[in-house]
Amino acid sequence: MNIESNLKAIQSSIFDQCKINNRNIKEIEITAVSKKQSVEKIDVILNKGHKVFGENTVQECKKKWPLLKEKYPNIRLHLIGKLQTNKVKDALKIFDVIETLDNEKLAKALSKEELKTGKKLKYFIQVNTGNEPQKNGILIKDAKEFLNFTRINYKLNIVGLMCIPPKDDEPSLHFSLLADLGKRLNLTKFSMGMSKDYKIALDFGSTNIRIGESIFGPRI
Ligand SMILES: *Cc1c(COP(=O)(O)O)cnc(C)c1O
């Protein structure tokens, strides 16, 4: 298991996929998903200059990242898991991007904390493309209203859309729904695609792929 060569292999397959799709490789960012991975493993690619990482809980991020951030000041942390309103204060301290904005109460709390601290983050709206009742995310039919509302009322800097396709579905269907929605809403960033399906996601215009185990190996 060589973490550095894993990352290189993904970069090279992104390069190939961009060629096939006639896309500019510069618009694609790899979020290295470091949840449940050791600090030692994370350090391997930090040391090689990788700058964008994803964690799925505020709690784990707070444990692992403060020291690493001191050592590597220019990194950017993305929250890719559910954010509870009572964790907003901590989330704003440690994250740069929140990819899981999915309800109004949360938007309101984030806006309040941004005003209080003067810190502004970037946000992706999480979209429930599969209309799954138990799944987080804004429904496609509500996305336009939610986007306008969070921008105008809460002044959140929404940069794009994010989705997690249902486990047993063809992911391309969901990537295509998200891309279509983004076009309609004039959004240019799409966080879609993980270790198993990132190549398909790139075919559908993903700009932010979230890769965990294909870089770091199995989670603890
Ligand atoms: C864990 C996780 C990933 C990474 O998944 P891998 O299969 O390890 O690449 C991506 N996105 C989200 C939202 C996750 O929770």
Tab-separated table of C-alpha atoms and ligand atoms in Angstrom, residues 33 35 56 80 162 164 194-196 210-214 219, ligand 1:
chain	number	residue	atom	x	y	z
A	33	VAL	CA	-11.356	11.807	2.298
A	35	LYS	CA	-12.208	10.177	7.801
A	56	ASN	CA	-17.411	13.662	7.797
A	80	ILE	CA	-18.747	15.996	3.702
A	162	MET	CA	-23.254	17.820	-3.987
A	164	ILE	CA	-24.408	10.874	-2.794
A	194	MET	CA	-16.154	8.620	-4.883
A	195	SER	CA	-13.558	5.821	-5.176
A	196	LYS	CA	-15.888	3.498	-7.046
A	210	ARG	CA	-14.228	12.761	-2.976
A	211	ILE	CA	-11.765	9.878	-2.732
A	212	GLY	CA	-11.093	7.970	0.469
A	213	GLU	CA	-10.144	4.308	0.357
A	214	SER	CA	-8.566	4.393	-3.089
A	219	ARG	CA	-10.752	2.766	6.980
B	1	LIG	C1	-16.638	8.310	2.999
B	1	LIG	C2	-17.140	9.227	1.958
B	1	LIG	C3	-16.480	9.357	0.717
B	1	LIG	C4	-15.265	8.537	0.337
B	1	LIG	O1	-15.633	7.234	0.006
B	1	LIG	P1	-14.561	6.197	-0.608
B	1	LIG	O2	-15.388	5.077	-1.084
B	1	LIG	O3	-13.629	5.829	0.488
B	1	LIG	O4	-13.849	6.910	-1.725
B	1	LIG	C5	-16.972	10.266	-0.175
B	1	LIG	N1	-18.057	11.034	0.102
B	1	LIG	C6	-18.709	10.932	1.270
B	1	LIG	C7	-19.896	11.791	1.502
B	1	LIG	C8	-18.271	10.036	2.225
B	1	LIG	O5	-18.959	9.944	3.391
